[in-house]
Every structure is written in structure tokens, then in C-alpha cells.
PDB file of C-alpha atoms in Angstrom:
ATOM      1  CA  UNK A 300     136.145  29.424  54.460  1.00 46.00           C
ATOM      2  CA  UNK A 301     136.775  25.518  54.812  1.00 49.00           C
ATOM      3  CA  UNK A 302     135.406  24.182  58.390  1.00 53.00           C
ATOM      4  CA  UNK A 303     137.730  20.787  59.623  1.00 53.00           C
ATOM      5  CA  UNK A 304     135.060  19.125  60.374  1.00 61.00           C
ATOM      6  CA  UNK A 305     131.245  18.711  59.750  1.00 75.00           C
ATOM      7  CA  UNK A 306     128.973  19.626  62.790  1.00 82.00           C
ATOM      8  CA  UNK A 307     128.519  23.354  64.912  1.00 95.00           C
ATOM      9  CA  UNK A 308     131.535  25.201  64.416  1.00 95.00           C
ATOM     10  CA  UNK A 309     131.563  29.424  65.827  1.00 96.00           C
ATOM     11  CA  UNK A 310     133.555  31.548  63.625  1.00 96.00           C
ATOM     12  CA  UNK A 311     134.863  35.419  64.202  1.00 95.00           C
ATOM     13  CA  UNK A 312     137.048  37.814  62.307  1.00 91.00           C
ATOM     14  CA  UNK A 313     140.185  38.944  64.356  1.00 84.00           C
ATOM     15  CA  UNK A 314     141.004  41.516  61.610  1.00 82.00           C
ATOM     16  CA  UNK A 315     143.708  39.457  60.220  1.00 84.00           C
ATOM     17  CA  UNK A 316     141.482  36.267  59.130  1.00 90.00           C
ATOM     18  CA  UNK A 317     138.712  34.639  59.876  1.00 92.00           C
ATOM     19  CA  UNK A 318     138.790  31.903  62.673  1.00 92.00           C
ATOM     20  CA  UNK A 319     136.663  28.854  63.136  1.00 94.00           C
ATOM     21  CA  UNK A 320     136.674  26.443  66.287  1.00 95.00           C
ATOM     22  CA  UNK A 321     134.520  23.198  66.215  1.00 95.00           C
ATOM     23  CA  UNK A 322     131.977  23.202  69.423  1.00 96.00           C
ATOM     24  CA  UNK A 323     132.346  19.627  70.758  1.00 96.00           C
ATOM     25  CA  UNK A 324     129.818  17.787  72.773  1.00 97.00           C
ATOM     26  CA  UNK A 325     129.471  19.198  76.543  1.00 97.00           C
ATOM     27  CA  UNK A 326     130.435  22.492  77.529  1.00 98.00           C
ATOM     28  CA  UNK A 327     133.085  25.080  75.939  1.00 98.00           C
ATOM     29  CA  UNK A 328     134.678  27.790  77.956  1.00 98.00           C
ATOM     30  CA  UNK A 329     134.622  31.508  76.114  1.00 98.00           C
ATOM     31  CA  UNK A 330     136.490  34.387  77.660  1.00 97.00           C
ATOM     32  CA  UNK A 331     139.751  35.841  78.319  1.00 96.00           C
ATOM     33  CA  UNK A 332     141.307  33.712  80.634  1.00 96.00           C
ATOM     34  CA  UNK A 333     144.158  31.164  79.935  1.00 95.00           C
ATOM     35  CA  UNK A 334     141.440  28.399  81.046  1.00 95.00           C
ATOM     36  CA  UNK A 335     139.319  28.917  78.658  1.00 97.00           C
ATOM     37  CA  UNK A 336     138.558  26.545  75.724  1.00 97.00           C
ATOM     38  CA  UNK A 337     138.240  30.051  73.424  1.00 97.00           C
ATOM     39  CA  UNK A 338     140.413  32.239  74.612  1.00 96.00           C
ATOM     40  CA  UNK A 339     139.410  35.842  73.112  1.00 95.00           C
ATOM     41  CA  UNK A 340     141.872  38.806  73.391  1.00 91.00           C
ATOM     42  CA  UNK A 341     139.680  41.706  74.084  1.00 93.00           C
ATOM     43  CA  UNK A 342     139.163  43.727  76.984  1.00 95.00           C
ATOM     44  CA  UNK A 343     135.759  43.935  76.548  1.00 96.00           C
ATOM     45  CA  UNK A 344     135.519  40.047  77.209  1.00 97.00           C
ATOM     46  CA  UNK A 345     135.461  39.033  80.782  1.00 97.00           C
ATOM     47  CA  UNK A 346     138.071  36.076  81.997  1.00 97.00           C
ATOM     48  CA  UNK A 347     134.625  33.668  82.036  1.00 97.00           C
ATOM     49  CA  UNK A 348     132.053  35.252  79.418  1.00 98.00           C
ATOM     50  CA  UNK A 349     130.177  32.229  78.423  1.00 98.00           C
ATOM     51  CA  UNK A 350     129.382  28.682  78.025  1.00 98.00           C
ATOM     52  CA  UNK A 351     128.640  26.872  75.024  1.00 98.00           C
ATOM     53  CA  UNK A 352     127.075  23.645  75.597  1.00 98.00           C
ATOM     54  CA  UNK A 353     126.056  21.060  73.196  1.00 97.00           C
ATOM     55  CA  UNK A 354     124.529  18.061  72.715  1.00 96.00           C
ATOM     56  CA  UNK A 355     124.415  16.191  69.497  1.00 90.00           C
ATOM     57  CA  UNK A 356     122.546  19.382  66.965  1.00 90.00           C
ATOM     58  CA  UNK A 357     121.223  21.168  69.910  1.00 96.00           C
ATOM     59  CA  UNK A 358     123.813  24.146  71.155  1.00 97.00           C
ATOM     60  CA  UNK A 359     122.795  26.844  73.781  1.00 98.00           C
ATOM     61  CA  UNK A 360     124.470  30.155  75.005  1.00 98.00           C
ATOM     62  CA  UNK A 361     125.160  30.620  78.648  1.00 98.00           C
ATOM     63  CA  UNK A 362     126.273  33.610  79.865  1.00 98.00           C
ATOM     64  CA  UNK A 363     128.745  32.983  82.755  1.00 97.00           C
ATOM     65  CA  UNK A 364     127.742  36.009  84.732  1.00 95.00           C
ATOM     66  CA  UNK A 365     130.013  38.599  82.594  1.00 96.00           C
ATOM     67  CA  UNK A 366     130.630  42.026  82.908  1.00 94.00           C
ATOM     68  CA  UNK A 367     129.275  43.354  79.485  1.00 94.00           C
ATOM     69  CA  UNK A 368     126.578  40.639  79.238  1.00 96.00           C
ATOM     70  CA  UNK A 369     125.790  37.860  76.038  1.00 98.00           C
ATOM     71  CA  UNK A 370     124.096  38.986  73.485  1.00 98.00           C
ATOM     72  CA  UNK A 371     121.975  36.617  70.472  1.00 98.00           C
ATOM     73  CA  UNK A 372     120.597  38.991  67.360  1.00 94.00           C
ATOM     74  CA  UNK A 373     121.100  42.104  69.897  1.00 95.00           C
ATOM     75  CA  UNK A 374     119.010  41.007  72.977  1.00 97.00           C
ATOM     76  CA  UNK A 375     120.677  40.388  75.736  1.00 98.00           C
ATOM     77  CA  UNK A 376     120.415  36.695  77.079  1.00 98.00           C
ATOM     78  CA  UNK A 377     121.048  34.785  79.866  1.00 98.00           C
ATOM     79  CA  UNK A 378     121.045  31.670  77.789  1.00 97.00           C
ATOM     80  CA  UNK A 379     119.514  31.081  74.645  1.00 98.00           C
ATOM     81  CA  UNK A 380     119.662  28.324  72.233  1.00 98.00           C
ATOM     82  CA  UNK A 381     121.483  28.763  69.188  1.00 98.00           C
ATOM     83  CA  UNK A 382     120.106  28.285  65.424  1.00 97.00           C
ATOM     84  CA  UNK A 383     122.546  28.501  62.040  1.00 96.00           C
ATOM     85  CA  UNK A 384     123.692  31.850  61.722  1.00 96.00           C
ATOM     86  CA  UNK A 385     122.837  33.069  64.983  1.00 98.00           C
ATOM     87  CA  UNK A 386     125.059  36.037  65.829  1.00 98.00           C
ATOM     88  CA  UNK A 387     126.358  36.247  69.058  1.00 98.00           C
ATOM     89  CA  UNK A 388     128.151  39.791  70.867  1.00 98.00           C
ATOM     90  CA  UNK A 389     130.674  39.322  73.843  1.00 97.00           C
ATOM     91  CA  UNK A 390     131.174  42.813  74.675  1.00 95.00           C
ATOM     92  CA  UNK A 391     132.860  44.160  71.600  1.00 94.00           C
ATOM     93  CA  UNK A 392     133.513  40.914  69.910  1.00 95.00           C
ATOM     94  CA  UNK A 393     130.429  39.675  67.492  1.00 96.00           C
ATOM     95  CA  UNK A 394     130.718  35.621  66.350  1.00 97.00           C
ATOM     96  CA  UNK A 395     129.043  33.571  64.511  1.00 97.00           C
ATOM     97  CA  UNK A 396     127.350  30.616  65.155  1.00 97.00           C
ATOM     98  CA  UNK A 397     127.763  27.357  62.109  1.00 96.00           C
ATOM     99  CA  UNK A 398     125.213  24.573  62.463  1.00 94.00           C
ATOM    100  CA  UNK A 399     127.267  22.419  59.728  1.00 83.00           C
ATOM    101  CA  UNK A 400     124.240  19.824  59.557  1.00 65.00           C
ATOM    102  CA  UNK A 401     124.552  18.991  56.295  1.00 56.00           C
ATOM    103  CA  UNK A 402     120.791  18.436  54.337  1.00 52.00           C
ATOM    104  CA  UNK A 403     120.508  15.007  53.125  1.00 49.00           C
ATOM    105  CA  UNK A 404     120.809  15.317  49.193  1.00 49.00           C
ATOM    106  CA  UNK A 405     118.192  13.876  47.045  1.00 53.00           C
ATOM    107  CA  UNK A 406     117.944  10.461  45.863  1.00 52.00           C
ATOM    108  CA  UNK A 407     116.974   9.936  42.330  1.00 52.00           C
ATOM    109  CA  UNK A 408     114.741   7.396  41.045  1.00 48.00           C
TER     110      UNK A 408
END
């Protein structure tokens, strides 16, 4: 899987392939409905599920008072902040969180 562009990225298998979105700075709208800046097709997803906000490497979970709740590694959250490979459940959907900070390589001398 190639990401476009370095920096947090989530990522989620819709049973046909695996899709990536790039989290910019501020917030990012996850649910079902047609405003949302990930729109999921699931009916276990409320219209506004959660929030992603970041700013610069720090990303947190907000759960925007759904139905089925936000989940992080299986505990349910009301917000939580989000490290590389953090898995996160919106009712029966499970995706993955992508730091993308890329470790500075070493110099040789």
C-alpha cells in the first residue's frame, strides 16, 4: 500500500481494496452522512460518528455522540489520542490509524 502523501493517514478495507485518506490539520468529519469528510457506508456508522482532529503529529479521536460508540484497541472512548497503528472500531467498521512520521535516517561519518 503506497500513502500520497507523508504525514497521519487512516486506512480500512472495504472488501474490495484497501483505502487510505490523509488526516489534514484541524478536524475531519467520520460517519455516514453526505457532510462528512469520510463518508463510511455502513449501517452500523451513525450520520456523525467521530472527529478526527489534528495538529501537526498529534491526532485524537472524538466520538461525536454516536449510536454504537468509538472504540481505540477495544475500549470504548470518548476521545483518545491516537499513536501509529492504533486501531479504531465505528460500530462494525475497524480502521487503522498511519502516523507516516518518517524516522530521520542515519548520518554517516
Amino acid at each position: 500500500m503506497a500513502l500520497g502523501a507523508c504525514g497521519p493517514h487512516l486506512a480500512w478495507d472495504t472488501d474490495d481494496e484497501i483505502q487510505t485518506v490523509a488526516l489534514p490539520e484541524g478536524f475531519t468529519h467520520i460517519g455516514r452522512s453526505l457532510q462528512a469528510d469520510i463518508r463510511l457506508h455502513n449501517p452500523t456508522v451513525s450520520r456523525r460518528h467521530a472527529l478526527i482532529h489534528r495538529t501537526g503529529t498529534k491526532v485524537v479521536v472524538l466520538d461525536d455522540h454516536s449510536l454504537n460508540g468509538v472504540f481505540v484497541a477495544r475500549r470504548r472512548v470518548d476521545w483518545h489520542p491516537l499513536d501509529d497503528g492504533d486501531e479504531i472500531q465505528l460500530g462494525a467498521l475497524r480502521l487503522h490509524f498511519i502516523a507516516g512520521v518518517r524516522e530521520a535516517s542515519p548520518s554517516k561519518t
